mmCIF file of C-alpha atoms in Angstrom:
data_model
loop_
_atom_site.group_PDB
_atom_site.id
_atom_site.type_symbol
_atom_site.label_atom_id
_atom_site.label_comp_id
_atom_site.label_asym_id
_atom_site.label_seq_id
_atom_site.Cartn_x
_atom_site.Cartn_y
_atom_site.Cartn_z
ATOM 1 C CA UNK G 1 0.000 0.000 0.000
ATOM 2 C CA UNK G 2 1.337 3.493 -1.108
ATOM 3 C CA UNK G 3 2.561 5.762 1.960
ATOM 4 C CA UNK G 4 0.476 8.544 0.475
ATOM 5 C CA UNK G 5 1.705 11.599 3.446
ATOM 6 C CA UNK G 6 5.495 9.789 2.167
ATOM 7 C CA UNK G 7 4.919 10.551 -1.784
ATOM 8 C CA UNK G 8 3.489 14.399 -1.024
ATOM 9 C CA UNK G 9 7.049 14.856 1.140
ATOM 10 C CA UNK G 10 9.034 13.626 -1.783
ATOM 11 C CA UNK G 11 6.706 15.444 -4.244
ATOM 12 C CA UNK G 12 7.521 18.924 -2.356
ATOM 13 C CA UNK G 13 11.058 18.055 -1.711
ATOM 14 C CA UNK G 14 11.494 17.717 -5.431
ATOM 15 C CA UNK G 15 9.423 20.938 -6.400
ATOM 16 C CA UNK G 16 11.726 22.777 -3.570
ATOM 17 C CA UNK G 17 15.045 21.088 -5.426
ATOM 18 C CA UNK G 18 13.318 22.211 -8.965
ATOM 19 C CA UNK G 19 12.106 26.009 -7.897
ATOM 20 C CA UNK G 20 15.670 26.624 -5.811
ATOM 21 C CA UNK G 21 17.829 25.336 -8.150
ATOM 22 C CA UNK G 22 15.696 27.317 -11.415
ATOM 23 C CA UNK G 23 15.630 30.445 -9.265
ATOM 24 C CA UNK G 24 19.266 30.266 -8.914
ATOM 25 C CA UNK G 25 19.619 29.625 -12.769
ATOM 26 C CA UNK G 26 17.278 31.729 -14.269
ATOM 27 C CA UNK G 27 18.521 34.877 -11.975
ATOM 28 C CA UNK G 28 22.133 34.010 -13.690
ATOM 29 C CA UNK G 29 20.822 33.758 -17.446
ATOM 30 C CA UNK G 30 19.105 37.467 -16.969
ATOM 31 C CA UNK G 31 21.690 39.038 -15.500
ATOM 32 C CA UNK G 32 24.349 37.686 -17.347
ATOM 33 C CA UNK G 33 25.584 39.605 -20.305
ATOM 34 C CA UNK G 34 26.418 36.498 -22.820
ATOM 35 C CA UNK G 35 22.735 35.490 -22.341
ATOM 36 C CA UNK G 36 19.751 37.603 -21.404
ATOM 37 C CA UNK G 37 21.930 40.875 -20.796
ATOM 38 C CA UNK G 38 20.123 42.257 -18.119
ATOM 39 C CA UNK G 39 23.182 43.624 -15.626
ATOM 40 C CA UNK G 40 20.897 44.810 -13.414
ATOM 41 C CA UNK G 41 20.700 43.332 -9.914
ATOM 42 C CA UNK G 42 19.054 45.828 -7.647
ATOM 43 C CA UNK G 43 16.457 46.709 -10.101
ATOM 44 C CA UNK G 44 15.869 42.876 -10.971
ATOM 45 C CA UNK G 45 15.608 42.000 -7.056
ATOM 46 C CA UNK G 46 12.789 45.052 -6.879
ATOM 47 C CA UNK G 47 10.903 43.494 -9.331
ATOM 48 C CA UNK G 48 10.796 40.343 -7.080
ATOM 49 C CA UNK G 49 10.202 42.263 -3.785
ATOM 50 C CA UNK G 50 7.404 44.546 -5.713
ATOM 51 C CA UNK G 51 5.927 41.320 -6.855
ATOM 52 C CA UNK G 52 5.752 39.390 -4.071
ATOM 53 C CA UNK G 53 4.440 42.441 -1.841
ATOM 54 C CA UNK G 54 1.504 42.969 -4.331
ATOM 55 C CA UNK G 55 0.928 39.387 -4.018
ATOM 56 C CA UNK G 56 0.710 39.246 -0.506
ATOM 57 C CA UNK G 57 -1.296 42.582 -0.713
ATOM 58 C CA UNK G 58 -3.916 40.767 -3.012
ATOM 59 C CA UNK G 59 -4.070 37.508 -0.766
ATOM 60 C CA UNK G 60 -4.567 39.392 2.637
ATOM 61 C CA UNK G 61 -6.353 43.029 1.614
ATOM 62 C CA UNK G 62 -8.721 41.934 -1.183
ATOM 63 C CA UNK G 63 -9.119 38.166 -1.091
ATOM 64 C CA UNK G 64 -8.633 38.227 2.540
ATOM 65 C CA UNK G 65 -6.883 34.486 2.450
ATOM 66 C CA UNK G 66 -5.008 34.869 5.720
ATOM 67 C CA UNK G 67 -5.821 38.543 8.595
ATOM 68 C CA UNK G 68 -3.056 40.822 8.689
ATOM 69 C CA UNK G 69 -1.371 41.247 12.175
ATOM 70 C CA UNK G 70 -1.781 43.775 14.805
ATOM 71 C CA UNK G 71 1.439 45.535 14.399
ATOM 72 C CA UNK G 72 2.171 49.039 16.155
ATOM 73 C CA UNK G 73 4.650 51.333 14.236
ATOM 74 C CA UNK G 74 7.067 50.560 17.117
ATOM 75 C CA UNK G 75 7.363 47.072 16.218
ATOM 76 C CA UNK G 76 7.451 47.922 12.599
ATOM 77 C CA UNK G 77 10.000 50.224 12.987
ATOM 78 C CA UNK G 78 12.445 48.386 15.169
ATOM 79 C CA UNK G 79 11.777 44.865 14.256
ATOM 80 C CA UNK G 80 10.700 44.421 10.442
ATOM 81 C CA UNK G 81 12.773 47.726 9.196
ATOM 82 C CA UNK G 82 16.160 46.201 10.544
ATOM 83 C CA UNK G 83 15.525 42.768 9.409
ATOM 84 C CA UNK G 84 13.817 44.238 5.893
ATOM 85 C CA UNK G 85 17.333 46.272 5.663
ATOM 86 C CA UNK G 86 19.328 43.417 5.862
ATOM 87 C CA UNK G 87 17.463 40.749 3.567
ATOM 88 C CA UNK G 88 17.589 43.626 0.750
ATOM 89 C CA UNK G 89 21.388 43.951 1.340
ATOM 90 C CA UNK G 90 22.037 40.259 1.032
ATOM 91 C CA UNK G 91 19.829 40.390 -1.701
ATOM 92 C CA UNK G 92 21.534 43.361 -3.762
ATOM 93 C CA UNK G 93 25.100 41.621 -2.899
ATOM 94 C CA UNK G 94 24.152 38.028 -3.268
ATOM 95 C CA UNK G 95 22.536 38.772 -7.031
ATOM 96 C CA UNK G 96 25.558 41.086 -7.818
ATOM 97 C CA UNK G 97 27.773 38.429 -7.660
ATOM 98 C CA UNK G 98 26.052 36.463 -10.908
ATOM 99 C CA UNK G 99 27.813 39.611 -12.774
ATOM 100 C CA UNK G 100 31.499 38.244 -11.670
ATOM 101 C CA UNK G 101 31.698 34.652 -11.245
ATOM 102 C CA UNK G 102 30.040 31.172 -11.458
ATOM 103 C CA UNK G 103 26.620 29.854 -10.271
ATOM 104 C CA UNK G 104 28.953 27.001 -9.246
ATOM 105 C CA UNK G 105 31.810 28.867 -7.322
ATOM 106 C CA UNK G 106 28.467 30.870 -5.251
ATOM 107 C CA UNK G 107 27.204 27.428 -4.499
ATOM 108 C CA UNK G 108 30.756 26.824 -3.137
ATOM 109 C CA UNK G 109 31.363 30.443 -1.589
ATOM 110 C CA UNK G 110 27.657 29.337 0.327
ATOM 111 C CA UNK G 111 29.431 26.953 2.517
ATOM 112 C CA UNK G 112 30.675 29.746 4.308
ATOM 113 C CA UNK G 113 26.930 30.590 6.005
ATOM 114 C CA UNK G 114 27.198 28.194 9.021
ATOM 115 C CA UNK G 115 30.236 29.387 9.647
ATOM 116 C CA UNK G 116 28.835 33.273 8.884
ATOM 117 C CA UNK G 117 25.912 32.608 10.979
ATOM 118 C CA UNK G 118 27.656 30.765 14.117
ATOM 119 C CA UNK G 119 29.515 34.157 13.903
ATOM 120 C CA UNK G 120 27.068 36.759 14.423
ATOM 121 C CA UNK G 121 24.890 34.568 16.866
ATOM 122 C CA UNK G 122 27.993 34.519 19.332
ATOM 123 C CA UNK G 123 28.255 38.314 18.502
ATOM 124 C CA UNK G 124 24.992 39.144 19.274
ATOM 125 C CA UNK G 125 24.603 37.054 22.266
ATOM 126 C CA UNK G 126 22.367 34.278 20.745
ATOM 127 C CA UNK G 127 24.553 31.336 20.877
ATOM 128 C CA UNK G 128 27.873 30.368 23.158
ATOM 129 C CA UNK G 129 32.161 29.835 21.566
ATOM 130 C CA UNK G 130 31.994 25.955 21.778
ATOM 131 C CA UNK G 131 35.278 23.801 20.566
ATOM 132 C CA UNK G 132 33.554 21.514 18.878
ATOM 133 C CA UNK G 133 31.437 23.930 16.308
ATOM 134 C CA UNK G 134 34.834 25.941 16.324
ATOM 135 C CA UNK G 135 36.203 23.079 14.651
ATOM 136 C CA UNK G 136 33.650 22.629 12.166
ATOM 137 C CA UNK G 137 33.660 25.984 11.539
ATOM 138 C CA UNK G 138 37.569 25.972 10.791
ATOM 139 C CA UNK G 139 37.478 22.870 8.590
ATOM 140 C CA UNK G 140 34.149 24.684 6.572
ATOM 141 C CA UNK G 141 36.794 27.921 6.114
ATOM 142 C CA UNK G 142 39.833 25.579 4.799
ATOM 143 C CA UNK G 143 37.667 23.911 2.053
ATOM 144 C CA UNK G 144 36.109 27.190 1.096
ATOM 145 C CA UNK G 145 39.730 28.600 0.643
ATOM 146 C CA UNK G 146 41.209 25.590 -1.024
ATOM 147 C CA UNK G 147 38.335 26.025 -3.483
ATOM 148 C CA UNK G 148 38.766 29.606 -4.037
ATOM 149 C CA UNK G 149 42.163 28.754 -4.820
ATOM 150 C CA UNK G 150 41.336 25.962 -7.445
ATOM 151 C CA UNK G 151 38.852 28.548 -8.964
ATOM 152 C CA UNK G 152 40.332 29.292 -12.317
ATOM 153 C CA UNK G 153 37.677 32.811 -13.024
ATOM 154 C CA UNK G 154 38.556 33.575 -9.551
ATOM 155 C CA UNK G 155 37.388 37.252 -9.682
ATOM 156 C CA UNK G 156 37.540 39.117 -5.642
ATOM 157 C CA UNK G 157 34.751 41.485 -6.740
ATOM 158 C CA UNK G 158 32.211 38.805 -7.153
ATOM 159 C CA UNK G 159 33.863 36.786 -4.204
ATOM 160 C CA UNK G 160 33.381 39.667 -1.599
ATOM 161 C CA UNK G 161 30.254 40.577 -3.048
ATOM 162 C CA UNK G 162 29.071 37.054 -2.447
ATOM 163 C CA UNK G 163 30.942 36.627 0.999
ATOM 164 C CA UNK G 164 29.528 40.419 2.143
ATOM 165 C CA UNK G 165 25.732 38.742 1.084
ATOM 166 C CA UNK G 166 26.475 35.825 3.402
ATOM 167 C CA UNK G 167 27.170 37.601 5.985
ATOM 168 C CA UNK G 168 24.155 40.064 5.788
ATOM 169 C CA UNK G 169 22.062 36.927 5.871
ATOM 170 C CA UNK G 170 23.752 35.714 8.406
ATOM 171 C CA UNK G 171 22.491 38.787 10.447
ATOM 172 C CA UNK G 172 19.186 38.817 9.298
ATOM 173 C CA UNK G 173 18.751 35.439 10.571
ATOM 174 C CA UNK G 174 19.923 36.380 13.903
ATOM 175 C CA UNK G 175 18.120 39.879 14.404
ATOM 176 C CA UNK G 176 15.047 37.858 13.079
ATOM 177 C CA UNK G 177 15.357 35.942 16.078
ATOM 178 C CA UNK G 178 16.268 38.319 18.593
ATOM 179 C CA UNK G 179 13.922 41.088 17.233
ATOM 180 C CA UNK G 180 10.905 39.033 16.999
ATOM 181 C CA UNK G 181 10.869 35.884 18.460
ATOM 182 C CA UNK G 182 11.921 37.593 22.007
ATOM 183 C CA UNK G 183 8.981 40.064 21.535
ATOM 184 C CA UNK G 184 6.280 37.124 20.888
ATOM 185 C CA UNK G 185 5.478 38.249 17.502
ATOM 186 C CA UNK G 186 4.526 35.268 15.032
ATOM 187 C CA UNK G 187 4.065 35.883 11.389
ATOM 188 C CA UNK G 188 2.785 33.091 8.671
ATOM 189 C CA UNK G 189 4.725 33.077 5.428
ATOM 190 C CA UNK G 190 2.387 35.838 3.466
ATOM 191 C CA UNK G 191 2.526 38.225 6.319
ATOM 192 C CA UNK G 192 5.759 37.869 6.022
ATOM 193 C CA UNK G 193 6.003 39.020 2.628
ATOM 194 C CA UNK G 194 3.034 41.631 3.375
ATOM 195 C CA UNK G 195 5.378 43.339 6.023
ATOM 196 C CA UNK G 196 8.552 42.783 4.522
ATOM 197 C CA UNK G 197 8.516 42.549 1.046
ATOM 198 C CA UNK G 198 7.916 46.436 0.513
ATOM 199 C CA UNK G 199 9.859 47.670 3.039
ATOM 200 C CA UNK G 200 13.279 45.653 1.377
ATOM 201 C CA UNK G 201 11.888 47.460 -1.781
ATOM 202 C CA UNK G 202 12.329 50.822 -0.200
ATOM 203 C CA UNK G 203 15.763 50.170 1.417
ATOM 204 C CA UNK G 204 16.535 48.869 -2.734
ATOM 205 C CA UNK G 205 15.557 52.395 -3.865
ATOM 206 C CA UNK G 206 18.297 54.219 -2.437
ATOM 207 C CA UNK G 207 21.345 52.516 -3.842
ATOM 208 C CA UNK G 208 18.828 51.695 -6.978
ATOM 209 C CA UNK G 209 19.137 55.658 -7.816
ATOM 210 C CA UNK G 210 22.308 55.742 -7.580
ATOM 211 C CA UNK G 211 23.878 53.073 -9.440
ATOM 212 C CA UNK G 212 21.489 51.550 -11.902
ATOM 213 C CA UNK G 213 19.060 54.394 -12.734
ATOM 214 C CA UNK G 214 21.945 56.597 -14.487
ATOM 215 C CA UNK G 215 23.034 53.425 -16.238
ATOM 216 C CA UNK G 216 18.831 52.635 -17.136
ATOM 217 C CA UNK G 217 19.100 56.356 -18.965
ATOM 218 C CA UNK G 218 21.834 55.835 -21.136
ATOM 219 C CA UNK G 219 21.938 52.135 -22.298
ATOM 220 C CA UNK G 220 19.667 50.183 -24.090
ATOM 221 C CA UNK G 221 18.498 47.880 -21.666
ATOM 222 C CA UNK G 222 16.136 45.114 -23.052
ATOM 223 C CA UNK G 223 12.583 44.503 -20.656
ATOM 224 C CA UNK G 224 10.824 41.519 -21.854
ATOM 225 C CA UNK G 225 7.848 41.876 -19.629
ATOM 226 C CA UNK G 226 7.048 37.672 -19.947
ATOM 227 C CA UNK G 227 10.434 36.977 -18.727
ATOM 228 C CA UNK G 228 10.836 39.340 -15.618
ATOM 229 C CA UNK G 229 6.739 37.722 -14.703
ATOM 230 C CA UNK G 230 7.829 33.950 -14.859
ATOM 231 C CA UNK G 231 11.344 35.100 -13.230
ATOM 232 C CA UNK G 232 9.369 36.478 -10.112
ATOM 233 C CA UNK G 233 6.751 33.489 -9.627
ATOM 234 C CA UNK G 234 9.420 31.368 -9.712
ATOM 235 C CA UNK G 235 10.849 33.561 -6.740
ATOM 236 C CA UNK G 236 7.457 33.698 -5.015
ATOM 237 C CA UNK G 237 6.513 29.672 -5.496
ATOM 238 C CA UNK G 238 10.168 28.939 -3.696
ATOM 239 C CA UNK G 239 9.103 30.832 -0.625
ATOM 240 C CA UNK G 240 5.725 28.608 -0.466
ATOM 241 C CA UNK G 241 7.435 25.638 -1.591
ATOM 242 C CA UNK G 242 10.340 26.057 1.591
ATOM 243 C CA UNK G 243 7.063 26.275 3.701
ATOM 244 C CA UNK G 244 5.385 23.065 2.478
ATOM 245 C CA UNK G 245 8.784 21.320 3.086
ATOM 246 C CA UNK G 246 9.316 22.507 6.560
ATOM 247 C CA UNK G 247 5.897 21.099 7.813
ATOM 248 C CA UNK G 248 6.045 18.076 6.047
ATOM 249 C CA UNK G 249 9.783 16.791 6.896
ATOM 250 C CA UNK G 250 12.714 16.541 9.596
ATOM 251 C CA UNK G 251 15.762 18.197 9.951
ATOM 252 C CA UNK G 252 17.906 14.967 8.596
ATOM 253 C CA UNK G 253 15.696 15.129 5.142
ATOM 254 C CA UNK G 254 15.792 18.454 4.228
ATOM 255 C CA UNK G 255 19.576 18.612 5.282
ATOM 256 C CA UNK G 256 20.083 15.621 2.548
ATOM 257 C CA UNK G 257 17.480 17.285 0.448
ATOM 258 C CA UNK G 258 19.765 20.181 0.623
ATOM 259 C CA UNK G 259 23.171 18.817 0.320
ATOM 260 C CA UNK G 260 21.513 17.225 -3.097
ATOM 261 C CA UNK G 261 20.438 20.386 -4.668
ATOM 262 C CA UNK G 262 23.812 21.943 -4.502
ATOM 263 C CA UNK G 263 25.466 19.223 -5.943
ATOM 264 C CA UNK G 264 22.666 18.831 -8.808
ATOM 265 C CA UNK G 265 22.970 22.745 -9.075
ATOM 266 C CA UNK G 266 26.811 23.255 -9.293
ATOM 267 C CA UNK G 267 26.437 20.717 -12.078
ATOM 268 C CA UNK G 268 23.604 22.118 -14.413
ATOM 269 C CA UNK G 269 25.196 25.271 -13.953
ATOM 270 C CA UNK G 270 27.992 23.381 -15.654
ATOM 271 C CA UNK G 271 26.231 22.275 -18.645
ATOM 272 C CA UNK G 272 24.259 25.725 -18.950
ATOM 273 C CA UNK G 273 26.684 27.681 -18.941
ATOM 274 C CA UNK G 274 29.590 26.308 -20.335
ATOM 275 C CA UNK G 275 31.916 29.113 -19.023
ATOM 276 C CA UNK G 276 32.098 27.945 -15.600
ATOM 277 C CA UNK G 277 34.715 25.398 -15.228
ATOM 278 C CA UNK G 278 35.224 23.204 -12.422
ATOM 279 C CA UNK G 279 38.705 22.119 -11.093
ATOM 280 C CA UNK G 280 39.639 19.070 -9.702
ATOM 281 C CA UNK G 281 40.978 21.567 -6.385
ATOM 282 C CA UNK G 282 37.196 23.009 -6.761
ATOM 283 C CA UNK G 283 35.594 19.501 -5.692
ATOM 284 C CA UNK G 284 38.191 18.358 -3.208
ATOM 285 C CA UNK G 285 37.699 21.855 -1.423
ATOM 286 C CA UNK G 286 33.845 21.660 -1.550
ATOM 287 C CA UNK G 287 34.086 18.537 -0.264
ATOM 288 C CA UNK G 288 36.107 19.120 2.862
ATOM 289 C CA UNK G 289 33.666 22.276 3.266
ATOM 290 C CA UNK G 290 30.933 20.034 2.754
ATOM 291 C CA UNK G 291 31.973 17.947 5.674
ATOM 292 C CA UNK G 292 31.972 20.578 8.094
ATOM 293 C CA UNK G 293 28.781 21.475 7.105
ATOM 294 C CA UNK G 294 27.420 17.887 7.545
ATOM 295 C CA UNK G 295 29.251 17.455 11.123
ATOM 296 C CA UNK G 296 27.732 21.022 12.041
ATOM 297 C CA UNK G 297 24.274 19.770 11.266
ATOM 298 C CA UNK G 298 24.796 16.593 13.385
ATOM 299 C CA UNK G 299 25.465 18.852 16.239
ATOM 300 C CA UNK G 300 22.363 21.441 15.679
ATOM 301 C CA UNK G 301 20.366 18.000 15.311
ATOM 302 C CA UNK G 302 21.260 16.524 18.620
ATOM 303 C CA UNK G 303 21.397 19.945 20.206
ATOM 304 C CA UNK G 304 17.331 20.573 18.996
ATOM 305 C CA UNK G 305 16.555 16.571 19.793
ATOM 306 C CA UNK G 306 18.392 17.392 23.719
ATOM 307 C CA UNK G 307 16.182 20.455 23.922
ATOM 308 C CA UNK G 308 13.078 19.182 23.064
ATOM 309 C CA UNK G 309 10.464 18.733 26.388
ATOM 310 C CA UNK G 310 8.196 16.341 24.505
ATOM 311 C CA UNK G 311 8.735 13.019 22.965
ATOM 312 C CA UNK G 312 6.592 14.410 20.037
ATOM 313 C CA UNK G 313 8.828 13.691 16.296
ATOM 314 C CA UNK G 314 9.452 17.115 14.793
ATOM 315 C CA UNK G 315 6.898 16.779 12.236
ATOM 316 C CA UNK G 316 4.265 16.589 15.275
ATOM 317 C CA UNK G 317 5.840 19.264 16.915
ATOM 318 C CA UNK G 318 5.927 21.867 13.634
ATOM 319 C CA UNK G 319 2.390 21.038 13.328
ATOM 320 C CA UNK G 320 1.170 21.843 16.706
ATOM 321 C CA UNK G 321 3.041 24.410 16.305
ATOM 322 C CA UNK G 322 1.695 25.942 13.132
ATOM 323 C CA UNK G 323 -2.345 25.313 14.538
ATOM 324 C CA UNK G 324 -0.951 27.125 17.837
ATOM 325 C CA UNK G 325 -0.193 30.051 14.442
ATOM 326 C CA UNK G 326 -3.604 29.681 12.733
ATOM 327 C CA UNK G 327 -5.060 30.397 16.133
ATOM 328 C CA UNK G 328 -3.421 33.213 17.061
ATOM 329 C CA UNK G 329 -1.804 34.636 13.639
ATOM 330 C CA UNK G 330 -3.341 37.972 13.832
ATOM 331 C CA UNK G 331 -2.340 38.938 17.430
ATOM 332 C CA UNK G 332 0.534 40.313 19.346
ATOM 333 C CA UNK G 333 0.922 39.526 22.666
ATOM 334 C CA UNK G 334 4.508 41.279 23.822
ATOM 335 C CA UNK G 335 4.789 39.074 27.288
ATOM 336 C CA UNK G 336 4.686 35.993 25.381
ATOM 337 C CA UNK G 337 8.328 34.737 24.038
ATOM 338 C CA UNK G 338 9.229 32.853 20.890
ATOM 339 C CA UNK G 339 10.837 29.466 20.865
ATOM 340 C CA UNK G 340 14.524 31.268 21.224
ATOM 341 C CA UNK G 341 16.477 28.619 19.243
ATOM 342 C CA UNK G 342 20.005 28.740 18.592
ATOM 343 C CA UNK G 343 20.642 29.884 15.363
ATOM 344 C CA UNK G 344 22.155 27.648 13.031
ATOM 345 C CA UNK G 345 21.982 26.013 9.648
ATOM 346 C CA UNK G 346 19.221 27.722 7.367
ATOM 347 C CA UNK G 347 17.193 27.420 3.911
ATOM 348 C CA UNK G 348 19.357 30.230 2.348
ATOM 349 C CA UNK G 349 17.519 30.774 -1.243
ATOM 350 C CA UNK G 350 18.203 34.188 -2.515
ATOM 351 C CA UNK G 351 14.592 34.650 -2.738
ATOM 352 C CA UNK G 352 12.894 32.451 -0.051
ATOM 353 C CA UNK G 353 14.318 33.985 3.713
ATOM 354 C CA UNK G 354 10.496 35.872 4.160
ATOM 355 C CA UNK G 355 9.459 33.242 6.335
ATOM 356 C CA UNK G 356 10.098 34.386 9.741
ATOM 357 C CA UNK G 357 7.375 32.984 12.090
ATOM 358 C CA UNK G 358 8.181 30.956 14.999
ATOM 359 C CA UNK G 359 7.049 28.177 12.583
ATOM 360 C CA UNK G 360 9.452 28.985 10.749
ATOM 361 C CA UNK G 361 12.160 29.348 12.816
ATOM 362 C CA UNK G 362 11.822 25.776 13.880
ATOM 363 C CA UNK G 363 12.739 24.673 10.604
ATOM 364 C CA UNK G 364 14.896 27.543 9.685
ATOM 365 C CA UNK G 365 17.577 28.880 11.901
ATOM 366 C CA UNK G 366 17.679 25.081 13.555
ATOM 367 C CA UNK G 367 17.025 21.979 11.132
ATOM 368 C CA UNK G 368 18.075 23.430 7.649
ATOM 369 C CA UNK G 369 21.134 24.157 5.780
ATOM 370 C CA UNK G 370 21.715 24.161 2.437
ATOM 371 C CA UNK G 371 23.652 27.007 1.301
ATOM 372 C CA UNK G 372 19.665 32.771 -3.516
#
């Protein structure tokens, strides 16, 4: 008898593989100049952010799918501006860097966000030094440096653009937690992208005027209207499609699940575009990168399985969680604190970090890690 729950898990893991890995692609092709020719990051990651706001606008104003929250302009202002500010920065840095090197070499560069993240958690307070995720941390930095070395287009323009994105996410993921989860505040994922979505627009505006509109007046920049549309539902179906997988599977699958869409990625990006070559130092670097990512994530996983009050499998435990959401979804109750987990590994899509309830978080900033 078919395991029917068991074929929908694999059926969204493989649309999440699909989506993350086109995204990822198809942002490459229209920004790159041998293809597409569309060298415009910022004003290609508004388009997504203006998209996905009016989306969310349609689903909660007019359709009225899911009630907005209750959120004073002090919240707003110092919770969903900070975070907003940051997403759009490793958004604008993380897209920049398709201009200067490989889809490939990013996928590599991405090992670096445990290590990014682990970082700015023990900076902000959120997480403790410890030996053994210092270790990890070290072997994830050798790999990523013997790889950079084995790059042959090594270019440091798209390298710190890409390393300067990781880091920016790496914030975001921690102010996310200490901003709102300390203050109670729950959000499901098209609230998220009703509060957030705009306000990363606006911060995108500013450095939008001054480096992209000037070159908009004087070059002959192609707009196919089809292509942008398709480019930003892909965006907005990753960010539903992350959700789906977080409340259908544990933090072992969608580690696997995540591991496996890098390594299918780096190697379509091969065959797309022929240009990016891969080294024999490339793989053996990735590789020892790749196994401090994997002992990393064994850690996280026994650190969330020690924490846990409950014998209740994480699946059970999401979904009680996300009914406790539908319940209360549209309230804000500031003496009520979020699950405060240690930040860790984390579904990094350059597209698909607007999921930042406490639903989220369980799956986010503690079971996943895979690498926009």
């Amino acid at each position: 008898m078919i395991n029917t729950t068991l074929v929908l898990t694999y059926i969204y893991l493989l649309i999440y593989i699909i989506l993350s890995s086109g995204v990822i692609l198809y942002n490459k092709w229209v920004l790159s100049p041998k293809y597409f020719n569309f060298p415009l990051p910022i004003t290609l990651t508004m388009i997504h952010m203006g998209f996905s706001g009016f989306v969310a606008f349609l689903l909660i104003r007019v359709f009225k799918v899911v009630a907005p929250v209750k959120m004073t302009f002090e919240i707003y202002a110092t919770c969903v501006v900070p975070i907003s500010a940051f997403f759009a920065s490793s958004l604008w840095f993380g897209n920049t860097a398709y201009l200067h090197i490989s889809v490939a070499f990013i996928q590599m560069l991405k090992a670096l966000m445990p290590v990014a993240t682990f970082i700015m958690a023990v900076i902000c307070g959120t997480d403790k030094p410890r030996c053994d995720v210092f270790s990890n941390m070290l072997l994830v930095s050798v790999g990523v440096v013997i790889s950079s070395y084995g790059e042959i287009h090594f270019n440091i323009v798209g390298t710190v653009y890409q390393v300067t994105g990781i880091f920016a996410e790496a914030l975001r993921l921690v102010l996310t937690q200490v901003l709102l989860q300390k203050k109670g505040l729950t959000l499901n994922p098209i609230n998220s992208l009703y509060y957030i979505a705009p306000c990363s627009f606006v911060f995108l505006a500013f450095p939008w005027y001054v480096l992209e509109k000037p070159t908009m007046e004087v070059s002959q920049i192609q707009f196919n209207f089809w292509i942008f549309f398709s480019n930003a539902l892909c965006a907005l179906a990753l960010n539903f499609s992350i959700f789906l997988v977080i409340g259908r599977t544990g933090a072992v699958t969608i580690r696997v699940a995540g591991v496996l869409k890098d390594w299918i990625l780096i190697a379509l990006s091969t065959i797309i575009f022929p240009e990016s070559t891969i080294t024999g130092l490339n793989i053996i670097g990735y590789a020892i990168a790749l196994c401090g990512v994997v002992m990393y994530n064994y850690i996280k996983v026994k650190d969330v399985k020690a924490s846990q009050p409950t014998a209740d499998s994480l699946p059970d435990r999401i979904n009680k969680e996300w009914k406790m959401e539908k319940k209360s979804s549209d309230k804000f109750n500031p003496d009520v604190g979020g699950e405060s987990p240690r930040v860790g590994g984390e579904i990094n899509d350059e597209e698909a970090p607007l999921i930042t309830s406490r639903l989220s978080h369980i799956g986010r900033t503690q079971l996943v890690n895979h690498a926009a």
